[in-house]
Short mmCIF file of N, CA and C in Angstrom, two decimals:
data_model
loop_
_atom_site.label_atom_id
_atom_site.label_comp_id
_atom_site.label_asym_id
_atom_site.label_seq_id
_atom_site.Cartn_x
_atom_site.Cartn_y
_atom_site.Cartn_z
N MET A 18 14.46 138.06 20.96
CA MET A 18 15.60 137.34 20.45
C MET A 18 16.29 138.22 19.41
N THR A 19 17.59 138.21 19.42
CA THR A 19 18.34 138.97 18.47
C THR A 19 18.61 138.17 17.20
N ARG A 20 18.86 138.85 16.13
CA ARG A 20 19.07 138.15 14.86
C ARG A 20 20.56 137.80 14.66
N SER A 21 21.45 138.34 15.49
CA SER A 21 22.85 138.04 15.34
C SER A 21 23.25 136.77 16.04
N GLN A 22 22.36 136.19 16.81
CA GLN A 22 22.59 134.93 17.50
C GLN A 22 21.75 133.85 16.81
N PRO A 23 22.24 132.61 16.75
CA PRO A 23 21.46 131.52 16.23
C PRO A 23 20.22 131.28 17.04
N ARG A 24 19.18 130.76 16.44
CA ARG A 24 17.94 130.46 17.15
C ARG A 24 18.18 129.52 18.33
N ARG A 25 17.51 129.72 19.41
CA ARG A 25 17.56 128.93 20.64
C ARG A 25 18.97 128.82 21.21
N ALA A 26 19.80 129.83 20.94
CA ALA A 26 21.15 129.84 21.52
C ALA A 26 21.06 130.41 22.94
N ARG A 27 21.99 130.04 23.76
CA ARG A 27 22.00 130.52 25.13
C ARG A 27 22.51 131.96 25.28
N GLY A 28 23.25 132.41 24.29
CA GLY A 28 23.78 133.76 24.38
C GLY A 28 22.76 134.81 24.13
N THR A 29 23.05 136.02 24.59
CA THR A 29 22.20 137.16 24.35
C THR A 29 23.09 138.31 23.85
N VAL A 30 22.49 139.47 23.58
CA VAL A 30 23.26 140.58 23.13
C VAL A 30 24.24 141.00 24.25
N GLY A 31 23.80 140.95 25.50
CA GLY A 31 24.67 141.34 26.59
C GLY A 31 25.76 140.34 26.85
N HIS A 32 25.51 139.09 26.60
CA HIS A 32 26.50 138.03 26.79
C HIS A 32 26.47 137.17 25.52
N ALA A 33 27.40 137.44 24.64
CA ALA A 33 27.39 136.81 23.30
C ALA A 33 27.61 135.31 23.37
N ASN A 34 27.07 134.63 22.39
CA ASN A 34 27.23 133.19 22.25
C ASN A 34 28.64 132.82 21.89
N SER A 35 29.28 133.62 21.04
CA SER A 35 30.67 133.41 20.68
C SER A 35 31.36 134.76 20.43
N ALA A 36 32.65 134.78 20.57
CA ALA A 36 33.43 135.98 20.30
C ALA A 36 33.64 136.15 18.83
N LEU A 37 32.79 136.91 18.17
CA LEU A 37 32.80 136.99 16.71
C LEU A 37 34.09 137.59 16.18
N ASN A 38 34.62 138.57 16.85
CA ASN A 38 35.88 139.17 16.34
C ASN A 38 37.04 138.23 16.47
N LEU A 39 37.09 137.44 17.53
CA LEU A 39 38.14 136.44 17.67
C LEU A 39 37.98 135.35 16.64
N ARG A 40 36.73 134.93 16.44
CA ARG A 40 36.48 133.94 15.37
C ARG A 40 36.88 134.44 14.01
N LEU A 41 36.70 135.73 13.75
CA LEU A 41 37.10 136.34 12.50
C LEU A 41 38.58 136.26 12.29
N VAL A 42 39.32 136.58 13.35
CA VAL A 42 40.82 136.54 13.28
C VAL A 42 41.29 135.10 13.06
N LEU A 43 40.72 134.15 13.77
CA LEU A 43 41.13 132.78 13.67
C LEU A 43 40.78 132.17 12.29
N ALA A 44 39.61 132.50 11.77
CA ALA A 44 39.22 132.03 10.45
C ALA A 44 40.10 132.62 9.35
N THR A 45 40.45 133.87 9.50
CA THR A 45 41.36 134.49 8.53
C THR A 45 42.74 133.86 8.56
N PHE A 46 43.24 133.59 9.76
CA PHE A 46 44.52 132.91 9.90
C PHE A 46 44.45 131.52 9.28
N GLY A 47 43.37 130.77 9.51
CA GLY A 47 43.21 129.45 8.94
C GLY A 47 43.14 129.48 7.41
N LEU A 48 42.50 130.51 6.86
CA LEU A 48 42.42 130.67 5.41
C LEU A 48 43.79 130.89 4.79
N VAL A 49 44.55 131.80 5.42
CA VAL A 49 45.87 132.13 4.90
C VAL A 49 46.80 130.92 5.01
N VAL A 50 46.82 130.29 6.15
CA VAL A 50 47.72 129.13 6.36
C VAL A 50 47.38 128.01 5.42
N MET A 51 46.10 127.66 5.31
CA MET A 51 45.68 126.52 4.47
C MET A 51 45.92 126.82 3.00
N THR A 52 45.79 128.06 2.59
CA THR A 52 46.07 128.43 1.21
C THR A 52 47.55 128.26 0.90
N VAL A 53 48.39 128.74 1.81
CA VAL A 53 49.83 128.61 1.61
C VAL A 53 50.22 127.13 1.60
N PHE A 54 49.67 126.34 2.51
CA PHE A 54 50.03 124.90 2.55
C PHE A 54 49.54 124.20 1.29
N ALA A 55 48.38 124.57 0.77
CA ALA A 55 47.86 123.97 -0.46
C ALA A 55 48.79 124.25 -1.63
N VAL A 56 49.23 125.51 -1.73
CA VAL A 56 50.14 125.86 -2.81
C VAL A 56 51.44 125.11 -2.69
N LEU A 57 51.97 125.01 -1.45
CA LEU A 57 53.23 124.27 -1.25
C LEU A 57 53.07 122.80 -1.53
N ALA A 58 51.96 122.22 -1.15
CA ALA A 58 51.69 120.80 -1.36
C ALA A 58 51.57 120.50 -2.86
N PHE A 59 50.84 121.33 -3.58
CA PHE A 59 50.74 121.13 -5.04
C PHE A 59 52.07 121.35 -5.71
N GLY A 60 52.87 122.29 -5.21
CA GLY A 60 54.21 122.52 -5.77
C GLY A 60 55.15 121.38 -5.50
N ALA A 61 54.96 120.63 -4.43
CA ALA A 61 55.77 119.47 -4.08
C ALA A 61 55.22 118.18 -4.61
N ASP A 62 54.19 118.26 -5.48
CA ASP A 62 53.55 117.12 -6.09
C ASP A 62 52.92 116.17 -5.07
N ILE A 63 52.37 116.71 -4.00
CA ILE A 63 51.60 115.92 -3.02
C ILE A 63 50.14 116.38 -3.17
N ALA A 64 49.52 115.83 -4.19
CA ALA A 64 48.19 116.30 -4.57
C ALA A 64 47.14 116.06 -3.49
N TRP A 65 47.18 114.91 -2.85
CA TRP A 65 46.17 114.60 -1.83
C TRP A 65 46.20 115.61 -0.68
N LEU A 66 47.41 116.00 -0.27
CA LEU A 66 47.56 116.97 0.80
C LEU A 66 47.09 118.36 0.34
N GLY A 67 47.38 118.67 -0.92
CA GLY A 67 46.95 119.94 -1.47
C GLY A 67 45.43 120.07 -1.54
N VAL A 68 44.77 118.95 -1.87
CA VAL A 68 43.33 118.93 -1.92
C VAL A 68 42.74 119.08 -0.52
N VAL A 69 43.27 118.41 0.44
CA VAL A 69 42.80 118.52 1.84
C VAL A 69 42.98 119.96 2.35
N CYS A 70 44.13 120.54 2.09
CA CYS A 70 44.36 121.94 2.53
C CYS A 70 43.43 122.90 1.78
N ALA A 71 43.16 122.67 0.52
CA ALA A 71 42.27 123.52 -0.25
C ALA A 71 40.85 123.39 0.29
N LEU A 72 40.43 122.21 0.67
CA LEU A 72 39.09 122.03 1.24
C LEU A 72 38.97 122.75 2.59
N LEU A 73 39.99 122.68 3.37
CA LEU A 73 40.01 123.37 4.66
C LEU A 73 39.98 124.91 4.45
N ALA A 74 40.62 125.38 3.40
CA ALA A 74 40.57 126.80 3.07
C ALA A 74 39.15 127.22 2.67
N VAL A 75 38.50 126.34 1.94
CA VAL A 75 37.05 126.61 1.57
C VAL A 75 36.19 126.66 2.82
N VAL A 76 36.42 125.76 3.75
CA VAL A 76 35.66 125.81 5.01
C VAL A 76 35.91 127.12 5.76
N ALA A 77 37.15 127.58 5.74
CA ALA A 77 37.44 128.89 6.38
C ALA A 77 36.71 130.04 5.69
N VAL A 78 36.60 129.97 4.38
CA VAL A 78 35.89 131.03 3.63
C VAL A 78 34.42 131.04 4.05
N VAL A 79 33.81 129.84 4.13
CA VAL A 79 32.38 129.73 4.53
C VAL A 79 32.23 130.27 5.97
N ASP A 80 33.16 129.93 6.83
CA ASP A 80 33.10 130.45 8.21
C ASP A 80 33.23 131.96 8.22
N LEU A 81 34.08 132.52 7.40
CA LEU A 81 34.21 133.97 7.32
C LEU A 81 32.91 134.63 6.88
N VAL A 82 32.21 134.04 5.93
CA VAL A 82 30.91 134.60 5.48
C VAL A 82 29.92 134.58 6.62
N VAL A 83 29.83 133.47 7.32
CA VAL A 83 28.88 133.37 8.44
C VAL A 83 29.21 134.39 9.53
N ILE A 84 30.49 134.54 9.84
CA ILE A 84 30.89 135.46 10.90
C ILE A 84 30.56 136.89 10.48
N GLN A 85 30.85 137.25 9.24
CA GLN A 85 30.60 138.60 8.80
C GLN A 85 29.06 138.91 8.79
N ARG A 86 28.23 137.94 8.45
CA ARG A 86 26.79 138.15 8.49
C ARG A 86 26.33 138.38 9.94
N ARG A 87 26.85 137.63 10.89
CA ARG A 87 26.49 137.84 12.28
C ARG A 87 27.00 139.15 12.85
N ARG A 88 28.20 139.55 12.42
CA ARG A 88 28.73 140.83 12.84
C ARG A 88 27.89 141.98 12.30
N ALA A 89 27.47 141.85 11.05
CA ALA A 89 26.60 142.87 10.45
C ALA A 89 25.26 142.99 11.18
N ALA A 90 24.69 141.85 11.54
CA ALA A 90 23.43 141.86 12.30
C ALA A 90 23.65 142.49 13.63
N ARG A 91 24.73 142.19 14.31
CA ARG A 91 25.01 142.76 15.63
C ARG A 91 25.22 144.27 15.48
N ARG A 92 25.86 144.70 14.41
CA ARG A 92 26.10 146.14 14.19
C ARG A 92 24.76 146.86 13.94
N ARG A 93 23.83 146.23 13.27
CA ARG A 93 22.52 146.84 13.07
C ARG A 93 21.76 146.93 14.39
N GLU A 94 21.88 145.94 15.23
CA GLU A 94 21.16 145.93 16.50
C GLU A 94 21.74 146.90 17.53
N GLU A 95 23.07 147.09 17.46
CA GLU A 95 23.76 147.97 18.41
C GLU A 95 24.58 148.99 17.68
N PRO A 96 23.96 149.99 17.06
CA PRO A 96 24.73 150.96 16.27
C PRO A 96 25.63 151.81 17.19
N GLY A 97 26.87 151.98 16.71
CA GLY A 97 27.81 152.81 17.46
C GLY A 97 28.57 152.12 18.54
N VAL A 98 28.28 150.85 18.82
CA VAL A 98 28.96 150.10 19.88
C VAL A 98 30.20 149.43 19.30
N ARG A 99 31.34 149.61 19.94
CA ARG A 99 32.57 148.96 19.51
C ARG A 99 32.84 147.72 20.38
N HIS A 100 33.15 146.62 19.77
CA HIS A 100 33.40 145.36 20.50
C HIS A 100 34.90 145.03 20.43
N SER A 101 35.39 144.54 21.56
CA SER A 101 36.80 144.14 21.59
C SER A 101 36.97 142.81 20.89
N LEU A 102 38.19 142.32 20.85
CA LEU A 102 38.47 141.07 20.14
C LEU A 102 37.75 139.90 20.80
N PHE A 103 37.49 139.95 22.11
CA PHE A 103 36.93 138.82 22.81
C PHE A 103 35.44 138.97 23.11
N GLU A 104 34.75 139.90 22.39
CA GLU A 104 33.30 140.08 22.58
C GLU A 104 32.58 139.72 21.31
#
């Protein structure tokens, strides 16, 4: 079993459980968009919407940390291998 995949996951190194690079791009996009929306909502005095957007930005940060840890583990297991956006 590889350490870059969650335990008891169906994916393997040859066939990944999720496209980590794509998840990285999407999580980064979500972080940027939710941060901008939170700033705009707080600027427009819509505090509840700003709080919701800020919480979603925090979720995106946590997801980015998890993705980076899995990518680092995959890089240690397969040194020198380059993965495309969808691998």
